[in-house]
Amino acid sequence: MTDVARLPRRRDRVARPGTHRALWPLLALAVILIVDGMISPNFFAIRIVEGRLFGNLIDILYRAVPTALVALGMAVVIGSKGVDLSVGSIIAISGAVIAWRIHAGDPHFVILLLALAASVVCGMWNGLLVAGIGIQPIVATLILMVSGRGVGMLINLLYGGTDPSFESALLQGLSTGHLWLIPTRLILGAVLFVALWLVIRRTALGLFIEAVGGNAAAANLAGVNARLVTFAAYVICGLMAGWAGVILTADTHTSDPVSVALYIELDAILAVVIGGGSLAGGRIYLGMTVIGALVIQALTTSILISGLPPEYNLIIKAVVVLFVLVLQSDNARTRIGQIVSGGRR
Amino acid sequence: MSPETPGQARVEMRAIRKVFPGVRALDDVDLRIFPGEVHALLGENGAGKSTLIKILTGALLRDGGEILLDGRPVDVRSTKEAQGLGISTVFQEVNLIPSMSVTQNLTLGKTGGRFGMISWRRARAEAQAKLSRLGVKIDIDQSLGSYSVAMQQLVAIARALDDETRVLVLDEPTASLDADETAALFGIIRDLKAKGIAIVFITHFLDQVYEISDRISVLRNGLLVGTGPTSEISRQQLIAMMLGRELGEVESAYAAHRKTGEGAEVLTARGLGRRRTLKPFDLTLRAGEAVGLAGLLGSGRTEVAKLLFGAIRSDSGVLSLEAGPVRHASPRRSIVAGMAFCPEDRKAEGLIGELSIRENIVMSMQAKGGWLRKIPRADQERIADEMIRALAIATPDAEKPVSQLSGGNQQKVVLARALASRPRIMLLDEPTRGIDVGAHAEIILLIRRLCDQGLALLVASSELDEVVAASDRVAVMRDREMIGEIASGAVTRDNIIRMIAGKDDGRG
Ligand SMILES: Nc1ncnc2c1ncn2[C@@H]1O[C@H](COP(=O)(O)OP(=O)(O)OP(=O)(O)O)[C@@H](O)[C@H]1O
Ligand SMILES: [Mg+2]
């Protein structure tokens, strides 16, 4: 009917969504790194020391892995119009399971599976509360957020809890080791990213989660099993947090439920949002979420090397995040555009 | 109140331009609306009608042109500002707050300023008064979302009727209303007209155009095709202006199609019902046959379709498909069993606005196939493009978020999704809500053609003509009860009206 083909395409004042979504987070990352380069001359140098890569860029990637993994799971849950505040507690629980089973003398690859299984159970718990009972996601996951670290401490008590530290070639290899110059956790992170991407994008699960997040009633009437799909989102999020728990626990050689990964849920949510995700749900951007996690880690690292007192850390982080978010908002951008161009009344 | 209204226009829009990515929605459109006239704004789906009135009412910013109110240039930048200028609007998609009560929806943001604090007693009285002008009697303390689309539409209209209104804009207000509510609305429109209010009225019902409007403007592809007094434009001329072609003989083609044959029974409901929702009813759907579902607003049409589909659980009776009785019906099971359902409320229950046209179209198909076997992207694109062509959905491409389509084109996407899942039983609730005259005829034809291919159809509609045109048999609803069936051969408008009215006579 409408013969759209002959209509001239408008000159790109509004770029196609695909391009401008990635633009601002990438730009923010670039600006942070350039500022770093100006502050510290050798910032971009990468050396090989004792058979592995060293340098600030590698360091940022290395430290970003746990946050990025948690953020990827968070992106899935947020896509379903939910949120998972309990990821820090899930990390604490999976860490406690590792220390406990190592003291019990299990084979270490079994311990890895047990830790991940524990995180899946945590995800199922959240999924049950949200999808099964219908509790609002913030409240539902708050329950595990508050109680999870206590559960971790109870697990430590199972073997007396006097010395939760441990050594494990397998787990520490995964976390702090390296393979062909490259830190193993980067490889592990990449593998998990690809695996998650395949599950989300190569099956219809991603589409279903986005449908439920966008309009649950409509998705249901279109034949999508909204409850099951929501449940799956929390299980995926739990599992991703579990992997982060393995990396963080092996890194510190100990189970420390009280303080491991404190506030990681906030960094994860921020990473998702910087990556263009909306808490209103309906879209999952996995790649952009990783960029979001890198922005956050690059900021933290830059504040460290800049020599500013660490008290500034959170404030600067807040300012930069606010800046990126404002730039991302279409509304704000049009306003700013109007002001800059003299403002069409 | 002569059609050739002279003098100062209440609203004058000059050379309005609006461009969306890939679509020139409005191209130098002029529109003048005079005090005391009802101005019908017409055009195909996607012609730009809603866009034009959204610009007038501050919901969208224009890219060019100017707006004068009583001769003074104004710059309306928000609906709030528009209200301040006396421009009230009922938008095409109800944009009230479903979780709030009817009272709150009718009074919030309207009384706050004057009284400083909200007096709920006063608000309720005001709400009651507004609704009674439209002859609507509902519990105003219930949440708005618990009512049907039609009722929500009436509440939106009631909200817009305000004493300070100087311009009233109605975007397809009657799309889901029955004759009675439409008549009540027209009564009010005539009152307002007499008070010198300028009224813009968008609709796809040509009868209503001739009944109520004084002048007509027609848009096509974002261009103004013409403006003139209603009395001087014939129906045929009007259709030709809207479509850019003649409608042809489609309307008579489907009447000849009527079936009497007995196909296999593919769905039977025996005593199916639910307390306080629907009295138990019997219904049989046969392959190759379309059953109409007629009845007044709130008579239970939607509920019948939803019960059959499993979107509402029944608490009595048996539903059987070819494979046998259905236990634990649910939308997903129904779809897997070969059913498809088009809900009447496309915004709340039909579409996932953020997702693309393609993703919306393949959703049911994908749900049917299961999450593991994702339909390859190339196939998705092919199916989406086929549907866009078959239903003439006006869009630059299949990747556009469905929320950015015009109302009628969104409705077509709901239909496309049902069709794409290749169902054997289709339950359509108000399938042509907001669809233009040209596409309307084609969709009725499509329904007939699907029947010929052996589909079983249920068509629930508030438009009697549509029910008559589309169906072989008609089941009639009243007061949440199926009161009877009109057999094939006897399906006429009059017979349906008589049956709907029938019992009333008996009761006195
Ligand atoms: N927010 C938007 N973003 C992009 N394109 C849009 C947007 N809103 C409308 N359009 C496009 O502008 C054109 C005109 O749409 P509009 O809603 O004005 O049509 P309409 O005449 O009201 O049609 P209908 O009878 O179906 O309601 C359509 O092609 C539509 O896809
Ligand atoms: Mg419209």
JSON list of C-alpha atoms in Angstrom, two decimals, chain A residues 143-268:
[
{"chain": "A", "resi": 143, "resn": "ILE", "atom": "CA", "xyz": [15.77, -12.57, 50.55]},
{"chain": "A", "resi": 144, "resn": "LEU", "atom": "CA", "xyz": [18.79, -14.48, 49.29]},
{"chain": "A", "resi": 145, "resn": "MET", "atom": "CA", "xyz": [20.88, -11.30, 49.22]},
{"chain": "A", "resi": 146, "resn": "VAL", "atom": "CA", "xyz": [20.33, -10.83, 52.94]},
{"chain": "A", "resi": 147, "resn": "SER", "atom": "CA", "xyz": [20.54, -14.47, 53.98]},
{"chain": "A", "resi": 148, "resn": "GLY", "atom": "CA", "xyz": [23.04, -15.87, 51.49]},
{"chain": "A", "resi": 149, "resn": "ARG", "atom": "CA", "xyz": [26.19, -14.65, 53.19]},
{"chain": "A", "resi": 150, "resn": "GLY", "atom": "CA", "xyz": [24.91, -16.18, 56.43]},
{"chain": "A", "resi": 151, "resn": "VAL", "atom": "CA", "xyz": [24.40, -19.46, 54.61]},
{"chain": "A", "resi": 152, "resn": "GLY", "atom": "CA", "xyz": [28.02, -19.19, 53.45]},
{"chain": "A", "resi": 153, "resn": "MET", "atom": "CA", "xyz": [29.20, -18.78, 57.03]},
{"chain": "A", "resi": 154, "resn": "LEU", "atom": "CA", "xyz": [27.13, -21.78, 58.12]},
{"chain": "A", "resi": 155, "resn": "ILE", "atom": "CA", "xyz": [28.77, -23.85, 55.41]},
{"chain": "A", "resi": 156, "resn": "ASN", "atom": "CA", "xyz": [32.18, -22.75, 56.75]},
{"chain": "A", "resi": 157, "resn": "LEU", "atom": "CA", "xyz": [31.07, -24.00, 60.17]},
{"chain": "A", "resi": 158, "resn": "LEU", "atom": "CA", "xyz": [30.44, -27.47, 58.74]},
{"chain": "A", "resi": 159, "resn": "TYR", "atom": "CA", "xyz": [34.14, -28.26, 59.21]},
{"chain": "A", "resi": 160, "resn": "GLY", "atom": "CA", "xyz": [34.73, -26.06, 62.23]},
{"chain": "A", "resi": 161, "resn": "GLY", "atom": "CA", "xyz": [35.28, -22.98, 60.13]},
{"chain": "A", "resi": 162, "resn": "THR", "atom": "CA", "xyz": [38.60, -22.26, 61.74]},
{"chain": "A", "resi": 163, "resn": "ASP", "atom": "CA", "xyz": [40.64, -22.21, 58.55]},
{"chain": "A", "resi": 164, "resn": "PRO", "atom": "CA", "xyz": [38.68, -21.80, 55.33]},
{"chain": "A", "resi": 165, "resn": "SER", "atom": "CA", "xyz": [41.80, -21.28, 53.23]},
{"chain": "A", "resi": 166, "resn": "PHE", "atom": "CA", "xyz": [42.83, -23.88, 50.66]},
{"chain": "A", "resi": 167, "resn": "GLU", "atom": "CA", "xyz": [45.07, -24.73, 47.76]},
{"chain": "A", "resi": 168, "resn": "SER", "atom": "CA", "xyz": [43.82, -26.21, 44.50]},
{"chain": "A", "resi": 169, "resn": "ALA", "atom": "CA", "xyz": [45.85, -26.48, 41.36]},
{"chain": "A", "resi": 170, "resn": "LEU", "atom": "CA", "xyz": [42.75, -26.86, 39.21]},
{"chain": "A", "resi": 171, "resn": "LEU", "atom": "CA", "xyz": [40.74, -23.97, 40.63]},
{"chain": "A", "resi": 172, "resn": "GLN", "atom": "CA", "xyz": [43.67, -21.62, 41.02]},
{"chain": "A", "resi": 173, "resn": "GLY", "atom": "CA", "xyz": [44.78, -22.57, 37.54]},
{"chain": "A", "resi": 174, "resn": "LEU", "atom": "CA", "xyz": [41.40, -21.44, 36.25]},
{"chain": "A", "resi": 175, "resn": "SER", "atom": "CA", "xyz": [41.52, -18.22, 38.21]},
{"chain": "A", "resi": 176, "resn": "THR", "atom": "CA", "xyz": [45.08, -16.95, 38.39]},
{"chain": "A", "resi": 177, "resn": "GLY", "atom": "CA", "xyz": [46.96, -19.23, 36.02]},
{"chain": "A", "resi": 178, "resn": "HIS", "atom": "CA", "xyz": [47.85, -18.61, 32.44]},
{"chain": "A", "resi": 179, "resn": "LEU", "atom": "CA", "xyz": [47.84, -20.50, 29.19]},
{"chain": "A", "resi": 180, "resn": "TRP", "atom": "CA", "xyz": [50.09, -19.56, 26.24]},
{"chain": "A", "resi": 181, "resn": "LEU", "atom": "CA", "xyz": [50.89, -16.15, 27.79]},
{"chain": "A", "resi": 182, "resn": "ILE", "atom": "CA", "xyz": [47.22, -15.41, 28.36]},
{"chain": "A", "resi": 183, "resn": "PRO", "atom": "CA", "xyz": [45.61, -15.39, 31.81]},
{"chain": "A", "resi": 184, "resn": "THR", "atom": "CA", "xyz": [43.32, -18.43, 32.02]},
{"chain": "A", "resi": 185, "resn": "ARG", "atom": "CA", "xyz": [40.41, -16.46, 33.38]},
{"chain": "A", "resi": 186, "resn": "LEU", "atom": "CA", "xyz": [40.31, -14.40, 30.20]},
{"chain": "A", "resi": 187, "resn": "ILE", "atom": "CA", "xyz": [40.01, -17.60, 28.20]},
{"chain": "A", "resi": 188, "resn": "LEU", "atom": "CA", "xyz": [37.44, -18.95, 30.65]},
{"chain": "A", "resi": 189, "resn": "GLY", "atom": "CA", "xyz": [35.49, -15.68, 30.45]},
{"chain": "A", "resi": 190, "resn": "ALA", "atom": "CA", "xyz": [35.54, -15.78, 26.66]},
{"chain": "A", "resi": 191, "resn": "VAL", "atom": "CA", "xyz": [34.37, -19.39, 26.59]},
{"chain": "A", "resi": 192, "resn": "LEU", "atom": "CA", "xyz": [31.52, -18.64, 28.99]},
{"chain": "A", "resi": 193, "resn": "PHE", "atom": "CA", "xyz": [30.56, -15.59, 26.99]},
{"chain": "A", "resi": 194, "resn": "VAL", "atom": "CA", "xyz": [30.36, -17.62, 23.80]},
{"chain": "A", "resi": 195, "resn": "ALA", "atom": "CA", "xyz": [28.43, -20.39, 25.55]},
{"chain": "A", "resi": 196, "resn": "LEU", "atom": "CA", "xyz": [25.91, -17.92, 26.94]},
{"chain": "A", "resi": 197, "resn": "TRP", "atom": "CA", "xyz": [25.64, -16.19, 23.59]},
{"chain": "A", "resi": 198, "resn": "LEU", "atom": "CA", "xyz": [24.88, -19.51, 21.92]},
{"chain": "A", "resi": 199, "resn": "VAL", "atom": "CA", "xyz": [22.19, -20.32, 24.47]},
{"chain": "A", "resi": 200, "resn": "ILE", "atom": "CA", "xyz": [20.60, -16.90, 24.20]},
{"chain": "A", "resi": 201, "resn": "ARG", "atom": "CA", "xyz": [20.94, -16.20, 20.50]},
{"chain": "A", "resi": 202, "resn": "ARG", "atom": "CA", "xyz": [21.22, -19.58, 18.81]},
{"chain": "A", "resi": 203, "resn": "THR", "atom": "CA", "xyz": [18.18, -20.93, 20.57]},
{"chain": "A", "resi": 204, "resn": "ALA", "atom": "CA", "xyz": [14.93, -19.04, 20.90]},
{"chain": "A", "resi": 205, "resn": "LEU", "atom": "CA", "xyz": [15.44, -18.56, 24.64]},
{"chain": "A", "resi": 206, "resn": "GLY", "atom": "CA", "xyz": [16.71, -15.00, 24.19]},
{"chain": "A", "resi": 207, "resn": "LEU", "atom": "CA", "xyz": [13.72, -14.06, 22.08]},
{"chain": "A", "resi": 208, "resn": "PHE", "atom": "CA", "xyz": [11.37, -15.58, 24.64]},
{"chain": "A", "resi": 209, "resn": "ILE", "atom": "CA", "xyz": [13.04, -13.80, 27.55]},
{"chain": "A", "resi": 210, "resn": "GLU", "atom": "CA", "xyz": [12.83, -10.52, 25.68]},
{"chain": "A", "resi": 211, "resn": "ALA", "atom": "CA", "xyz": [9.20, -11.18, 24.85]},
{"chain": "A", "resi": 212, "resn": "VAL", "atom": "CA", "xyz": [8.34, -11.88, 28.48]},
{"chain": "A", "resi": 213, "resn": "GLY", "atom": "CA", "xyz": [10.29, -8.83, 29.58]},
{"chain": "A", "resi": 214, "resn": "GLY", "atom": "CA", "xyz": [8.58, -6.65, 26.99]},
{"chain": "A", "resi": 215, "resn": "ASN", "atom": "CA", "xyz": [5.01, -7.76, 27.60]},
{"chain": "A", "resi": 216, "resn": "ALA", "atom": "CA", "xyz": [4.44, -10.88, 29.67]},
{"chain": "A", "resi": 217, "resn": "ALA", "atom": "CA", "xyz": [0.71, -11.08, 29.00]},
{"chain": "A", "resi": 218, "resn": "ALA", "atom": "CA", "xyz": [1.17, -10.85, 25.26]},
{"chain": "A", "resi": 219, "resn": "ALA", "atom": "CA", "xyz": [4.04, -13.35, 25.29]},
{"chain": "A", "resi": 220, "resn": "ASN", "atom": "CA", "xyz": [1.88, -15.80, 27.20]},
{"chain": "A", "resi": 221, "resn": "LEU", "atom": "CA", "xyz": [-0.99, -15.48, 24.74]},
{"chain": "A", "resi": 222, "resn": "ALA", "atom": "CA", "xyz": [1.47, -15.96, 21.88]},
{"chain": "A", "resi": 223, "resn": "GLY", "atom": "CA", "xyz": [2.34, -19.34, 23.35]},
{"chain": "A", "resi": 224, "resn": "VAL", "atom": "CA", "xyz": [5.49, -18.51, 25.30]},
{"chain": "A", "resi": 225, "resn": "ASN", "atom": "CA", "xyz": [5.66, -20.25, 28.68]},
{"chain": "A", "resi": 226, "resn": "ALA", "atom": "CA", "xyz": [6.35, -17.02, 30.56]},
{"chain": "A", "resi": 227, "resn": "ARG", "atom": "CA", "xyz": [6.91, -18.66, 33.94]},
{"chain": "A", "resi": 228, "resn": "LEU", "atom": "CA", "xyz": [9.37, -21.23, 32.72]},
{"chain": "A", "resi": 229, "resn": "VAL", "atom": "CA", "xyz": [11.25, -18.63, 30.71]},
{"chain": "A", "resi": 230, "resn": "THR", "atom": "CA", "xyz": [11.52, -16.30, 33.71]},
{"chain": "A", "resi": 231, "resn": "PHE", "atom": "CA", "xyz": [12.68, -19.20, 35.85]},
{"chain": "A", "resi": 232, "resn": "ALA", "atom": "CA", "xyz": [15.37, -20.03, 33.31]},
{"chain": "A", "resi": 233, "resn": "ALA", "atom": "CA", "xyz": [16.63, -16.45, 33.37]},
{"chain": "A", "resi": 234, "resn": "TYR", "atom": "CA", "xyz": [17.30, -16.61, 37.13]},
{"chain": "A", "resi": 235, "resn": "VAL", "atom": "CA", "xyz": [18.97, -20.01, 36.82]},
{"chain": "A", "resi": 236, "resn": "ILE", "atom": "CA", "xyz": [21.29, -18.64, 34.14]},
{"chain": "A", "resi": 237, "resn": "CYS", "atom": "CA", "xyz": [22.08, -15.64, 36.30]},
{"chain": "A", "resi": 238, "resn": "GLY", "atom": "CA", "xyz": [22.84, -17.89, 39.28]},
{"chain": "A", "resi": 239, "resn": "LEU", "atom": "CA", "xyz": [25.17, -20.04, 37.21]},
{"chain": "A", "resi": 240, "resn": "MET", "atom": "CA", "xyz": [27.10, -17.05, 35.87]},
{"chain": "A", "resi": 241, "resn": "ALA", "atom": "CA", "xyz": [27.48, -15.75, 39.43]},
{"chain": "A", "resi": 242, "resn": "GLY", "atom": "CA", "xyz": [28.67, -19.20, 40.44]},
{"chain": "A", "resi": 243, "resn": "TRP", "atom": "CA", "xyz": [31.51, -19.04, 37.89]},
{"chain": "A", "resi": 244, "resn": "ALA", "atom": "CA", "xyz": [32.45, -15.61, 39.22]},
{"chain": "A", "resi": 245, "resn": "GLY", "atom": "CA", "xyz": [32.44, -17.17, 42.69]},
{"chain": "A", "resi": 246, "resn": "VAL", "atom": "CA", "xyz": [34.86, -19.88, 41.56]},
{"chain": "A", "resi": 247, "resn": "ILE", "atom": "CA", "xyz": [37.27, -17.30, 40.13]},
{"chain": "A", "resi": 248, "resn": "LEU", "atom": "CA", "xyz": [37.11, -14.92, 43.10]},
{"chain": "A", "resi": 249, "resn": "THR", "atom": "CA", "xyz": [37.37, -17.66, 45.75]},
{"chain": "A", "resi": 250, "resn": "ALA", "atom": "CA", "xyz": [40.30, -19.37, 44.06]},
{"chain": "A", "resi": 251, "resn": "ASP", "atom": "CA", "xyz": [41.98, -15.98, 43.68]},
{"chain": "A", "resi": 252, "resn": "THR", "atom": "CA", "xyz": [41.89, -15.29, 47.43]},
{"chain": "A", "resi": 253, "resn": "HIS", "atom": "CA", "xyz": [42.57, -18.94, 48.35]},
{"chain": "A", "resi": 254, "resn": "THR", "atom": "CA", "xyz": [39.86, -18.72, 50.96]},
{"chain": "A", "resi": 255, "resn": "SER", "atom": "CA", "xyz": [36.15, -18.64, 51.61]},
{"chain": "A", "resi": 256, "resn": "ASP", "atom": "CA", "xyz": [35.20, -15.27, 53.04]},
{"chain": "A", "resi": 257, "resn": "PRO", "atom": "CA", "xyz": [31.40, -15.02, 52.82]},
{"chain": "A", "resi": 258, "resn": "VAL", "atom": "CA", "xyz": [31.20, -11.72, 54.69]},
{"chain": "A", "resi": 259, "resn": "SER", "atom": "CA", "xyz": [33.22, -9.58, 52.35]},
{"chain": "A", "resi": 260, "resn": "VAL", "atom": "CA", "xyz": [33.68, -11.40, 49.04]},
{"chain": "A", "resi": 261, "resn": "ALA", "atom": "CA", "xyz": [32.22, -9.51, 46.07]},
{"chain": "A", "resi": 262, "resn": "LEU", "atom": "CA", "xyz": [30.51, -6.85, 48.15]},
{"chain": "A", "resi": 263, "resn": "TYR", "atom": "CA", "xyz": [28.32, -4.56, 46.05]},
{"chain": "A", "resi": 264, "resn": "ILE", "atom": "CA", "xyz": [29.03, -6.61, 42.93]},
{"chain": "A", "resi": 265, "resn": "GLU", "atom": "CA", "xyz": [25.27, -6.57, 42.16]},
{"chain": "A", "resi": 266, "resn": "LEU", "atom": "CA", "xyz": [25.45, -2.81, 41.80]},
{"chain": "A", "resi": 267, "resn": "ASP", "atom": "CA", "xyz": [28.44, -2.93, 39.45]},
{"chain": "A", "resi": 268, "resn": "ALA", "atom": "CA", "xyz": [26.69, -5.64, 37.45]}
]
